[in-house]
Coordinates of C-alpha atoms and ligand atoms in Angstrom, one line a residue:
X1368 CA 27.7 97.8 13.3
X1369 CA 25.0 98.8 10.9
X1370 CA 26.3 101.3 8.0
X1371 CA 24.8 104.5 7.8
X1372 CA 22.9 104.8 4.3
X1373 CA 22.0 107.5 2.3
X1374 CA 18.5 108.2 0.8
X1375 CA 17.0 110.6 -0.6
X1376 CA 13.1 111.2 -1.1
X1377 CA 11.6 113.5 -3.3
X1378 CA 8.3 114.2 -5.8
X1379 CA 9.9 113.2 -8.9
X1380 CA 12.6 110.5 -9.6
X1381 CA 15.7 112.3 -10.6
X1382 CA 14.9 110.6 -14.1
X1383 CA 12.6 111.5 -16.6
X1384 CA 10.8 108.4 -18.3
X1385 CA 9.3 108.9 -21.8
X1386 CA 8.2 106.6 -25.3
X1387 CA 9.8 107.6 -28.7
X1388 CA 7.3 107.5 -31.6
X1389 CA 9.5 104.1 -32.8
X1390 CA 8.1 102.9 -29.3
X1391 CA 11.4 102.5 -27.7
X1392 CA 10.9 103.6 -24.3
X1393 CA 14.1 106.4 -23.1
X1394 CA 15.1 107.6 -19.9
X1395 CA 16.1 111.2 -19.5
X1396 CA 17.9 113.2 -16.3
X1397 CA 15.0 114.8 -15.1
X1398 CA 15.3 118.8 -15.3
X1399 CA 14.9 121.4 -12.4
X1400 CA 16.5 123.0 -9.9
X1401 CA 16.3 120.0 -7.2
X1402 CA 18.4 117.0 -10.1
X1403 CA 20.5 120.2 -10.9
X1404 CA 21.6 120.6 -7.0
X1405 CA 21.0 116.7 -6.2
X1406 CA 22.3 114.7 -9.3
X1407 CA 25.9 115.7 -8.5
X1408 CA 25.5 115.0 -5.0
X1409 CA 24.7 111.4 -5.1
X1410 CA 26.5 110.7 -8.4
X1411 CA 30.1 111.9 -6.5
X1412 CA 28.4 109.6 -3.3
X1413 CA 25.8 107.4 -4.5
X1414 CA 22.9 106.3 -2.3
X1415 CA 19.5 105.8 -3.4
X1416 CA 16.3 107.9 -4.6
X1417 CA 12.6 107.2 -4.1
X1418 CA 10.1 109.2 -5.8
X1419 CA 7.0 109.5 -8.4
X1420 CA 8.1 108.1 -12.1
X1421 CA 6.0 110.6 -13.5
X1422 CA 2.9 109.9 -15.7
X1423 CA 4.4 106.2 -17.0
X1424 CA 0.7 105.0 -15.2
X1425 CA -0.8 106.7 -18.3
X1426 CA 1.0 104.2 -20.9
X1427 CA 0.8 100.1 -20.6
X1428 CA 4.2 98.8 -19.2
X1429 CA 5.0 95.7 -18.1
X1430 CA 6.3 96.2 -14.5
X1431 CA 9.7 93.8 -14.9
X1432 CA 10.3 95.7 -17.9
X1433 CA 10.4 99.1 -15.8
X1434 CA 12.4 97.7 -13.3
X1435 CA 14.9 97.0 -16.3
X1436 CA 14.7 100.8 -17.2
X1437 CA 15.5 101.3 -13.5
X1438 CA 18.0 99.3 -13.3
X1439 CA 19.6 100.5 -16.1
X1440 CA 19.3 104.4 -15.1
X1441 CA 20.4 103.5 -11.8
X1442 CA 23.9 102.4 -13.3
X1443 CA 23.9 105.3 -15.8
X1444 CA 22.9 108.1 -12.8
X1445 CA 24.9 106.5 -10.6
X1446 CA 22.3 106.2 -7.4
X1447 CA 19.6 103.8 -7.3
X1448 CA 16.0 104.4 -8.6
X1449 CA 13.1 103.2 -5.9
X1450 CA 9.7 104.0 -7.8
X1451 CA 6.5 105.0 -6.2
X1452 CA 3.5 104.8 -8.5
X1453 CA 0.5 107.3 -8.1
X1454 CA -3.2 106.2 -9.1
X1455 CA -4.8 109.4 -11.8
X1456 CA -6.5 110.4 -8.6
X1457 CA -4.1 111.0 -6.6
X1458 CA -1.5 112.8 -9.4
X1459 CA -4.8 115.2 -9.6
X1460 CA -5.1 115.6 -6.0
X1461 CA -2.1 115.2 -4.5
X1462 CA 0.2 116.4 -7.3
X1463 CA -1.4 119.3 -9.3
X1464 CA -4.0 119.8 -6.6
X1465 CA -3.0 119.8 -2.7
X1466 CA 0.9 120.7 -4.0
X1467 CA 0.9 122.7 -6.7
X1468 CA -3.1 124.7 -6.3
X1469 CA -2.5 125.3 -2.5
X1470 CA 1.4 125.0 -1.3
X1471 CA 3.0 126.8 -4.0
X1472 CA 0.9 129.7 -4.6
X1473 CA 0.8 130.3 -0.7
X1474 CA 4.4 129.9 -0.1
X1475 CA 5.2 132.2 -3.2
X1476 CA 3.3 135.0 -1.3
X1477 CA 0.2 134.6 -3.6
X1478 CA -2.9 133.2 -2.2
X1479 CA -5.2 134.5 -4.6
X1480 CA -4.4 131.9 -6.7
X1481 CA -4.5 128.7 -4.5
X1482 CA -7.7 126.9 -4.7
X1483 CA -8.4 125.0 -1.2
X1484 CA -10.5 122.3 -2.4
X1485 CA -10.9 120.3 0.6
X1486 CA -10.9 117.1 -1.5
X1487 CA -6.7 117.6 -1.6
X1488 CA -6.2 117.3 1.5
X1489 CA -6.4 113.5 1.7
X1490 CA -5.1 112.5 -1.2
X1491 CA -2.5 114.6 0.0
X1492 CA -2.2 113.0 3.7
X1493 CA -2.9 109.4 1.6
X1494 CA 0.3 110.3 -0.9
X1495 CA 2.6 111.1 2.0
X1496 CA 1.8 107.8 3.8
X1497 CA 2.4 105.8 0.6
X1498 CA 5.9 107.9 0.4
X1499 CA 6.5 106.4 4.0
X1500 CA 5.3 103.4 3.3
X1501 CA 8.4 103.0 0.4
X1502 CA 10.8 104.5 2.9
X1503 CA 10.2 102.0 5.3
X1504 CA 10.8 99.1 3.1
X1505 CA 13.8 100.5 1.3
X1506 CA 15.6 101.1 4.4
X1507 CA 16.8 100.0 7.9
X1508 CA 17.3 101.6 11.5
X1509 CA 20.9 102.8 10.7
X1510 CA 20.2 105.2 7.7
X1511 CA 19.5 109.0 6.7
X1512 CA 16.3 109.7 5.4
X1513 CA 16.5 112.9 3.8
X1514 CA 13.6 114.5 2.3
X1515 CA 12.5 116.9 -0.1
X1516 CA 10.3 119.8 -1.1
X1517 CA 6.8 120.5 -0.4
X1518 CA 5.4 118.0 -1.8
X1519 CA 6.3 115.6 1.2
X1520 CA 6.0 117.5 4.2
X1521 CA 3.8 114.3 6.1
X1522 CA 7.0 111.8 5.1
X1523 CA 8.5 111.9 8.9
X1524 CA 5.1 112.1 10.8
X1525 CA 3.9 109.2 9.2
X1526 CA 7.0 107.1 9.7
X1527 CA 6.6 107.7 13.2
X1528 CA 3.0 107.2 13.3
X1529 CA 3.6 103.2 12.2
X1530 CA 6.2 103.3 14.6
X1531 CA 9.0 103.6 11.9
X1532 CA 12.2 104.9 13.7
X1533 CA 14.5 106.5 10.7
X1534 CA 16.9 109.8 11.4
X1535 CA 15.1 112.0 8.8
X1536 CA 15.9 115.6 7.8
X1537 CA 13.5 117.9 5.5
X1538 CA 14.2 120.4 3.1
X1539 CA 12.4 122.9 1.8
X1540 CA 13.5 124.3 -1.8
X1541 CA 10.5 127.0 -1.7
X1542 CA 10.1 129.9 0.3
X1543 CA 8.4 129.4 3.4
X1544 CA 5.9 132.5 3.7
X1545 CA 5.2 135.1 6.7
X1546 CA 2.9 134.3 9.6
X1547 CA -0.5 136.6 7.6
X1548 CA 0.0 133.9 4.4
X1549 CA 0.7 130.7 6.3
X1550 CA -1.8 131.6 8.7
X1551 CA -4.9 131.3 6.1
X1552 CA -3.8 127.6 4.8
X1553 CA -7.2 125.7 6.1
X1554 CA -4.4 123.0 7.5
X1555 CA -2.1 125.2 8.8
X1556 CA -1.9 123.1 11.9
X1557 CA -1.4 119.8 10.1
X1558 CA 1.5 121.0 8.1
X1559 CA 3.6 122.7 10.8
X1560 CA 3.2 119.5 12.9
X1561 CA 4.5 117.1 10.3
X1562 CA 7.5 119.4 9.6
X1563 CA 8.5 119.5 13.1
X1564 CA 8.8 116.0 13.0
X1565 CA 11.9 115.7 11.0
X1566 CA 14.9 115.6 13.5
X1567 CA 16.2 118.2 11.1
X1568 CA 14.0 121.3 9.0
X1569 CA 16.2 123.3 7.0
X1570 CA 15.6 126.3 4.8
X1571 CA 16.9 128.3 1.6
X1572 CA 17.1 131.3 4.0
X1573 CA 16.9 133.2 7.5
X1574 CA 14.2 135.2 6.1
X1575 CA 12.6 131.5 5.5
X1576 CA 13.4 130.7 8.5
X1577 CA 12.4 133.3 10.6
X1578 CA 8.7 133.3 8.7
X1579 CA 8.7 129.1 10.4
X1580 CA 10.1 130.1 13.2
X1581 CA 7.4 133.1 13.3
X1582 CA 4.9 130.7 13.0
X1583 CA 5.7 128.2 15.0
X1584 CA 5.7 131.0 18.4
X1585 CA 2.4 131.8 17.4
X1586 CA 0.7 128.5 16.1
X1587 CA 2.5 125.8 18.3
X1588 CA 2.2 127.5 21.9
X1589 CA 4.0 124.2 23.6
X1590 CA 7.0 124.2 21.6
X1591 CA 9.9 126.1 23.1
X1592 CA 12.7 127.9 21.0
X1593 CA 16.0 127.4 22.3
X1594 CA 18.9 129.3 20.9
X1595 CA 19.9 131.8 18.0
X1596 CA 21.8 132.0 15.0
X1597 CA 22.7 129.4 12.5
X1598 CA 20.5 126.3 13.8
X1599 CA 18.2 126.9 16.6
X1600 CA 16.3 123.8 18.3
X1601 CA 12.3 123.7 18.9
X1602 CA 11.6 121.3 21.9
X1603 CA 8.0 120.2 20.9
X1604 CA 6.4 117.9 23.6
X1605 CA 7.2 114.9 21.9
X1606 CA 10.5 115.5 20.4
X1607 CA 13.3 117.9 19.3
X1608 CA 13.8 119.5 16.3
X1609 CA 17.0 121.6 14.8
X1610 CA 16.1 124.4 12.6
X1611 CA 18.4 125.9 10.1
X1612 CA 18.9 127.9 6.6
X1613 CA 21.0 125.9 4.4
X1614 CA 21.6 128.4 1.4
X1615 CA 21.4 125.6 -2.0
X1616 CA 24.0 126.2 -4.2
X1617 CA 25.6 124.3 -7.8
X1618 CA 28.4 122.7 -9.0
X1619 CA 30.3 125.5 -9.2
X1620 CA 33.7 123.9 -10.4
X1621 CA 31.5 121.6 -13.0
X1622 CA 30.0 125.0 -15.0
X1623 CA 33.0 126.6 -14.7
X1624 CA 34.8 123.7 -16.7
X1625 CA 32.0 123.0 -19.1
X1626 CA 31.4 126.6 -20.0
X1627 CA 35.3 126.5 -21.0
X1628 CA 34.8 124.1 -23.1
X1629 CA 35.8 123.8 -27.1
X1630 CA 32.1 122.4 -27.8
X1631 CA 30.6 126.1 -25.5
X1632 CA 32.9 128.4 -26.8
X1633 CA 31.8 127.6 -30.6
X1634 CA 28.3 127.4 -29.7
X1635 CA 28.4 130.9 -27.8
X1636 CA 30.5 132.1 -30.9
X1637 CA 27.6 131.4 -33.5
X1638 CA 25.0 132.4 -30.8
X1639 CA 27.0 136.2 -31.1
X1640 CA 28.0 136.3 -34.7
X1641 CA 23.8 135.9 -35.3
X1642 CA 23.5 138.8 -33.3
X1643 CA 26.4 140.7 -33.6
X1644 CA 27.3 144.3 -32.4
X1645 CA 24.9 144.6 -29.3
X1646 CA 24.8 143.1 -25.7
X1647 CA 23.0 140.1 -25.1
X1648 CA 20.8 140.2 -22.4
X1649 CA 19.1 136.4 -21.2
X1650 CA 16.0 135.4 -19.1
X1651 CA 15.9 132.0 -18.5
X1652 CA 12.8 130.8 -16.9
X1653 CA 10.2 127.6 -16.3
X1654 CA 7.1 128.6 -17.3
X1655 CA 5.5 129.7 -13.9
X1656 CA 3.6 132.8 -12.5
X1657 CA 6.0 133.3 -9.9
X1658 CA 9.1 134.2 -12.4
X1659 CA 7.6 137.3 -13.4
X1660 CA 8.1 137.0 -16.8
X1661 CA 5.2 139.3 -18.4
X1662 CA 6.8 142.0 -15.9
X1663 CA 9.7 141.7 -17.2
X1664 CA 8.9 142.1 -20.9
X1665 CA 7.2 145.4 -20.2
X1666 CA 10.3 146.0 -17.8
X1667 CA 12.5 145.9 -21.0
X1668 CA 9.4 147.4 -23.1
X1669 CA 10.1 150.7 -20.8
X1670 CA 13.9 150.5 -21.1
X1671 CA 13.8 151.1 -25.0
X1672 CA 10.7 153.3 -24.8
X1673 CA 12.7 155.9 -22.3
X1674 CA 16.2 155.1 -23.6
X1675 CA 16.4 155.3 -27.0
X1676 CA 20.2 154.6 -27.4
X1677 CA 19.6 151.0 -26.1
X1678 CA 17.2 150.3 -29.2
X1679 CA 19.7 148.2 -31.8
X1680 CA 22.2 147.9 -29.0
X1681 CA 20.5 144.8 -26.8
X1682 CA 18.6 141.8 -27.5
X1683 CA 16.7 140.1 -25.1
X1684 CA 16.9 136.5 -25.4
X1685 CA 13.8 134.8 -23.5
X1686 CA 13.9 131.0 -22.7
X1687 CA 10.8 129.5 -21.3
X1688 CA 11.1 126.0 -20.2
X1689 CA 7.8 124.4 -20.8
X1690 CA 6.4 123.2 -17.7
X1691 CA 2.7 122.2 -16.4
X1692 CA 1.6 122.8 -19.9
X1693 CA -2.1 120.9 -19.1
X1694 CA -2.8 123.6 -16.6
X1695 CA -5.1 126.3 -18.0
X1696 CA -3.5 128.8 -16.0
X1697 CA 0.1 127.8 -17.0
X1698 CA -1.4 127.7 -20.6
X1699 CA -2.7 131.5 -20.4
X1700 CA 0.4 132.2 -18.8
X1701 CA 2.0 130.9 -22.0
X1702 CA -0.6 133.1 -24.4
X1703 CA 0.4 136.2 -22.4
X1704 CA 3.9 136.0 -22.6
X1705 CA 3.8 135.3 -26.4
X1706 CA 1.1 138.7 -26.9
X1707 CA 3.9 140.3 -24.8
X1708 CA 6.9 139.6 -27.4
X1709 CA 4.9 140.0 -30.5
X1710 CA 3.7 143.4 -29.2
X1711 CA 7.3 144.8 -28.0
X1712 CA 8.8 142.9 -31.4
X1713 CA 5.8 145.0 -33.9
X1714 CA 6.6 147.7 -32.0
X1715 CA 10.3 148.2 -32.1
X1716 CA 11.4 145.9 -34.7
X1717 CA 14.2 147.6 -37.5
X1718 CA 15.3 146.3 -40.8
X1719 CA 18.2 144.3 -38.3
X1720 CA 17.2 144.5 -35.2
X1721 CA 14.6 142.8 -33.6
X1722 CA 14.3 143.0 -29.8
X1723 CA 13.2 140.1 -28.5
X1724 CA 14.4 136.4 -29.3
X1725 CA 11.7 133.9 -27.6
X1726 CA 12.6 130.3 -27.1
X1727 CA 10.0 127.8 -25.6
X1728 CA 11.5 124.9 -25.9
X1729 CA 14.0 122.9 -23.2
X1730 CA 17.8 123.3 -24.0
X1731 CA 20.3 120.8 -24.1
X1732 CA 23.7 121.5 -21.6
X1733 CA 25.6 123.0 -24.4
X1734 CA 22.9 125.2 -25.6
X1735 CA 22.3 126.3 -22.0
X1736 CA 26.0 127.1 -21.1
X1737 CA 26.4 128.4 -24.4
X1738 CA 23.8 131.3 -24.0
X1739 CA 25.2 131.7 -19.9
X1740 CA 28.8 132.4 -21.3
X1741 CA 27.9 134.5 -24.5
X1742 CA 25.3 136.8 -22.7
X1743 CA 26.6 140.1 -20.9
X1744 CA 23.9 140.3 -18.6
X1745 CA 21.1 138.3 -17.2
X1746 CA 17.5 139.4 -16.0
X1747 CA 16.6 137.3 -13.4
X1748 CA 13.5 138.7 -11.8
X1749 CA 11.1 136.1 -10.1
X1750 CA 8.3 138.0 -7.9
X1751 CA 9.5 135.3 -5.1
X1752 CA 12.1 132.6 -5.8
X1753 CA 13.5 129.8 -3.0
X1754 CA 16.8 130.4 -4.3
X1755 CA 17.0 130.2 -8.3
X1756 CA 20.1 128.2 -9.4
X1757 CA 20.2 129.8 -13.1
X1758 CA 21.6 133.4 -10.9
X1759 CA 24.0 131.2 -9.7
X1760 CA 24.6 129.2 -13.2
X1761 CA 25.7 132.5 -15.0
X1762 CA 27.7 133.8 -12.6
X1763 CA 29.5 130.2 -12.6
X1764 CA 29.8 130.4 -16.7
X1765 CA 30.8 134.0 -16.7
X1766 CA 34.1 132.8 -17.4
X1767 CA 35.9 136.3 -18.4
X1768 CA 34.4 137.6 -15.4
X1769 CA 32.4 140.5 -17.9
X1770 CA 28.4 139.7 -17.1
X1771 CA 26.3 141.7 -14.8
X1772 CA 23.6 140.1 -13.2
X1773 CA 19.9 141.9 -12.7
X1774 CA 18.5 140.0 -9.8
X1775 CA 15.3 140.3 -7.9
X1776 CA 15.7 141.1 -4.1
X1777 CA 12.9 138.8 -3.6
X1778 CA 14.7 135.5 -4.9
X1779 CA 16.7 133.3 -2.3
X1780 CA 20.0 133.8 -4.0
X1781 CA 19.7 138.2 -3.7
X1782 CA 20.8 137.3 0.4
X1783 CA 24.0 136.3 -1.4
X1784 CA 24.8 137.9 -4.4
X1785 CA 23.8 141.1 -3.3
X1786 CA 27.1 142.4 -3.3
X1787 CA 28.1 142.1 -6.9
X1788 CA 24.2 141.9 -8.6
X1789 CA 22.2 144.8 -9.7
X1790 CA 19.4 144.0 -7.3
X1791 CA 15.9 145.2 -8.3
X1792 CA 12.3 145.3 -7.2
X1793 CA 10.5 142.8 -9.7
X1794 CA 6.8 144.6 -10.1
X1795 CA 8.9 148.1 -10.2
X1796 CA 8.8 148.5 -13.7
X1797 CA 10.5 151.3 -14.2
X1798 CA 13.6 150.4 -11.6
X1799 CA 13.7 147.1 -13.8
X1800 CA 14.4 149.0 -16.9
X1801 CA 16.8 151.7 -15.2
X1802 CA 18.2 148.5 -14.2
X1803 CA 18.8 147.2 -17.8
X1804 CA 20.1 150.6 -18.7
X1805 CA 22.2 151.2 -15.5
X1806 CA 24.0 147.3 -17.1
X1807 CA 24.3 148.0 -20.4
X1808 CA 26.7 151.2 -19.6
X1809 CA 28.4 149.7 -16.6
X1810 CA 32.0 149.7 -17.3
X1811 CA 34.3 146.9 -17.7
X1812 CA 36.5 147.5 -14.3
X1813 CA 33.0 147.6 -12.4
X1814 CA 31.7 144.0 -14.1
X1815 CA 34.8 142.5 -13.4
X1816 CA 35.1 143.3 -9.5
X1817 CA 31.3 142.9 -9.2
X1818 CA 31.2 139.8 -11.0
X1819 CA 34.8 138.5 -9.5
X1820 CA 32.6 139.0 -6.3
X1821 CA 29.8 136.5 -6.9
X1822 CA 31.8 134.0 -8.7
X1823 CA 34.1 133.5 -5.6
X1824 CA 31.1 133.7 -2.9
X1825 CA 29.4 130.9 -5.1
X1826 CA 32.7 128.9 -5.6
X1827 CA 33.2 128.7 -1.8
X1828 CA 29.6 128.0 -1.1
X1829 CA 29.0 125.5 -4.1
X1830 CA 26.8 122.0 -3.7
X1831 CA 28.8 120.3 -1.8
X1832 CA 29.4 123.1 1.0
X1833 CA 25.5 122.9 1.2
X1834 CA 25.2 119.2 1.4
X1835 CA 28.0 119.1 4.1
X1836 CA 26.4 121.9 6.1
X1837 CA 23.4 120.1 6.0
X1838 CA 24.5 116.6 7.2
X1839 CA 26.9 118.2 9.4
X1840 CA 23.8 119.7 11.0
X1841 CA 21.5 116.9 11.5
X1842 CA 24.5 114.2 11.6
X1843 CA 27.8 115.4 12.9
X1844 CA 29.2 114.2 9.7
X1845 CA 29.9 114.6 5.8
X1846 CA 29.1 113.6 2.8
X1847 CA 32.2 111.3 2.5
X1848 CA 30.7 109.7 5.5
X1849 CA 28.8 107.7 3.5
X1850 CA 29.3 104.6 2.2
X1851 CA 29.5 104.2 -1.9
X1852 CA 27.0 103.7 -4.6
X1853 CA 27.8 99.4 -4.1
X1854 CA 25.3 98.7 -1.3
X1855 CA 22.4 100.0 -3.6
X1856 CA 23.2 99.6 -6.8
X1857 CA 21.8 96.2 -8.9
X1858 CA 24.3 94.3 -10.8
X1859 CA 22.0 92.9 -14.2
X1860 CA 23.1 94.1 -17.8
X1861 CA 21.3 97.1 -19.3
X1862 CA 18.5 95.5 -21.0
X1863 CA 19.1 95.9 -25.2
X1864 CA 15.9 97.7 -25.8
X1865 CA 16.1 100.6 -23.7
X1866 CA 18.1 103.7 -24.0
X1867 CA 19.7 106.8 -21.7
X1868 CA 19.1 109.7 -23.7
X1869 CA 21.5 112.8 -24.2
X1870 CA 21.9 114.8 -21.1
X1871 CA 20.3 117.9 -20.5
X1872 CA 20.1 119.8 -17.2
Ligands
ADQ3029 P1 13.1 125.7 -10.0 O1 11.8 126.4 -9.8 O2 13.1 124.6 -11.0 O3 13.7 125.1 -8.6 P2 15.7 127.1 -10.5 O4 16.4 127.2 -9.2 O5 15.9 128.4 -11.3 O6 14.1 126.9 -10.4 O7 16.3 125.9 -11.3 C1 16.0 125.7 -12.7 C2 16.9 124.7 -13.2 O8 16.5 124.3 -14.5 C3 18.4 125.2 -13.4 O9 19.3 124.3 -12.8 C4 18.6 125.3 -14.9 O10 19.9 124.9 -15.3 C5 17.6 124.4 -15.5 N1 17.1 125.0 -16.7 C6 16.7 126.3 -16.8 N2 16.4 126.6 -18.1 C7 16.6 125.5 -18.8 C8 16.5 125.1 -20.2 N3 16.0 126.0 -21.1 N4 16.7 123.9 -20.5 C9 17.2 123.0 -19.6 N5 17.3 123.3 -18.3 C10 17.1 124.5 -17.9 C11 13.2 124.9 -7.3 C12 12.9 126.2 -6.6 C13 14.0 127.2 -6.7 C14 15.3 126.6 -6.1 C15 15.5 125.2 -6.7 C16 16.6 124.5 -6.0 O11 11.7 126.8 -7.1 O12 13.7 128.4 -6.0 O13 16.4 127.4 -6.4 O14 14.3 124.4 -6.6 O15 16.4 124.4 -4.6

């Protein structure tokens, strides 16, 4: 009998691949919220990953030499590395075009920004089939496809249209917007087709799901909805398809153990004895539009204009992951956000005090956990978030049980957290900052049971609750289920002249 496999199929390679100015080429964990929730996943199980390398096309390589680097990352990740390459064209088009100009404005509730060049759609369709194409090779009748993120909606339908038969599930790590946004995408038709050819479509939440489901009544007359609550199925004529919100979560027990580590606890010790005598307050953000992060500068602008007594009593510590740095928009994203701090920082600045610390820059683990476990309370406040891991993160690092989260109602996780967070309206500007003052005051007993709260919801519903839910849904099985890393993984030495770099998240 033919052993089930496990792939996964995504964008990007859970790897990072970059040159040193020495020349020696380094592979790097990728970063992001998808190799934070994944990476664990198939390093307890292993399995195998196809995706995009990322711009390597852009420097000469000789193409044995990658598959060294691959093979080598593949025994230090644990999971094997399948590469897809992408011509400049279609990283324009496909990539920062079709993806990232059109599906992730629209499904982030703002399609004033998306520009519907018709030229994406294509590449886009063209990009998909090559993703298929690599599936198909990689793997045989008996194993689980499982894709991700927008990026790839067309993987499934184009498996089937080359008469591919794979058991696929999709998920979707953005929101999925209401009917009145989906409804002006130019291929609206396209897209919701391809997804319900997955045998399995599963979302962050049932407000994600219900906009599908929403859309699919109006848009797909033929396909009949059959059942409620958890998973529902969708006959369409030619197949059927189970439906389902599959909150993502982290590995809960993993933070927990690093942030109580030696190497943390002296980090977060320096991190407060440089700013000593004042709550810490931490935004930790990629640089995109859609974390709201000029908002909430003025939010915490308004907090020390109307409440004095905060002023020399918090700091806001700011860390901005840089991220599609090339586009202009992200780039004037970038410009505003430092106006922002050097406005609030002239303004309210004392002899010891200044309120704003700004970091632009990636941090390594330590850093990262460092600043989760030292800060009392984090302002997470995305205009529209899938699910945003870094809530979760702090809550998981809040060791002691003493941080207060400020959490937008309009990211994935507030569905969750809602019963311990403070949640807020993101472009209320003045809630946000009676937010931060309604924190900073909050007494000890009150942190504790609120935060006591989250921690345990996110420790029972951790990574590989979500994982299992999600197999157990389109498979009947777990995780476990699997078979180990061996059937993938290559055998050959590392090769002497290439190197895994530190770890960072
Ligand atoms: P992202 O948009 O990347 O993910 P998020 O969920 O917040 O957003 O994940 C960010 C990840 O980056 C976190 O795991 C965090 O640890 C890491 N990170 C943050 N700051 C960092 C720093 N300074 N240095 C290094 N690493 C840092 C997408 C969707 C989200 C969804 C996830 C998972 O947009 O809504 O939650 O996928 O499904």
């Amino acid at each position: 009998m033919e052993t089930s496999r496990l792939t996964v199929v995504s964008n990007r390679l859970a790897i990072a691949v970059g040159q040193e100015e020495s020349g020696q080429w380094t592979i790097k964990p990728g970063s992001g919220g998808l190799v934070t929730a994944l990476g664990p996943v198939l390093r307890d199980r292993g399995g195998q990953w196809i995706g995009w390398i990322g711009a390597i096309g852009q420097h000469p390589m000789d193409e044995g030499f990658l598959d060294d680097l691959l093979d080598h990352g593949s025994r230090e990740t644990g999971y094997a590395l399948k590469p897809v390459h992408l011509t400049a064209e279609e990283i324009q088009k496909y990539y920062h075009g079709f993806s990232n100009e059109i599906l992730w404005p629209l499904f982030h509730d703002l399609p004033t920004r998306c520009n519907f060049d018709p030229s994406y759609w294509q590449v886009y369709e063209r990009v998909n089939a090559k993703f298929a194409q690599t599936v198909a090779a990689n793997t045989g009748t008996g194993d689980y496809v499982w894709v991700h993120d927008y990026h790839l909606i067309m993987v499934a339908h184009y498996l089937k249209t080359v008469g591919v038969e794979r058991q696929t599930g999709f998920f979707l790590h953005i929101p999925f917007p209401p009917l009145d946004g989906f409804i002006k995408l130019p291929w609206r038709f396209q897209i919701l087709h391809a997804l319900l050819r997955y045998d399995l479509v599963g979302f962050q939440t049932m407000r994600d799901r219900r906009n599908f489901m929403d859309c699919v009544r109006m848009l797909m007359p033929k396909t009949r909805v059959v059942g409620q609550g958890h998973i529902v199925r969708c006959l369409t004529p030619e197949q059927e398809v189970l439906v389902g919100a599959f909150p993502i979560s982290i590995d809960f027990r993993q933070f927990a153990e690093i942030a109580a580590s030696q190497e943390v606890q002296d980090q977060a010790w320096i991190i407060h004895a440089n700013l000593p005598e004042r709550q810490l307050i931490l935004g930790i953000d990629r640089l995109d539009y859609t974390k709201g992060i000029p908002l909430r500068l003025k939010a915490f602008a308004n907090a020390l204009e109307r409440y004095p007594e905060l002023r020399g009593k918090v700091t806001l510590i700011q860390v901005v992951v840089p991220s599609r740095e090339e586009v202009p928009e992200y780039e004037a994203l970038k410009r505003e956000i430092e106006r922002l701090v050097g406005e609030i920082n002239g303004r309210f600045s004392q002899v010891e005090w200044t309120p704003i610390h700004y970091i632009y820059r990636p941090l390594s683990r330590v850093e990262l956990l460092a600043y989760y476990r030292t800060c009392e309370i984090a302002l997470i406040t995305p205009l529209k978030d899938g699910m945003n891991l870094v809530a979760k993160e702090f809550c998981a690092c809040s060791i002691e049980n003493n941080g207060v989260l400020i959490l937008s109602e309009f990211a994935g996780a507030a569905a969750q957290l809602q019963n311990g967070a403070l949640l807020v309206n993101p472009f209320d500007i003045v809630g946000v900052a009676d937010a931060i003052r309604r924190a900073y005051s909050m007494d000890e007993n009150s942190r504790r049971s609120r935060m006591a709260r989250m921690r345990r919801s996110i420790q029972r519903h951790d990574i590989f609750h979500w994982v299992n839910a999600f197999f157990r849904a389109g498979l009947h099985k777990d995780l476990n289920q699997f078979p180990r890393v061996e059937l993938f993984l290559p055998t050959a030495e590392p090769s002497a002249s290439c190197s895994i770099a530190d770890e960072e998240p």
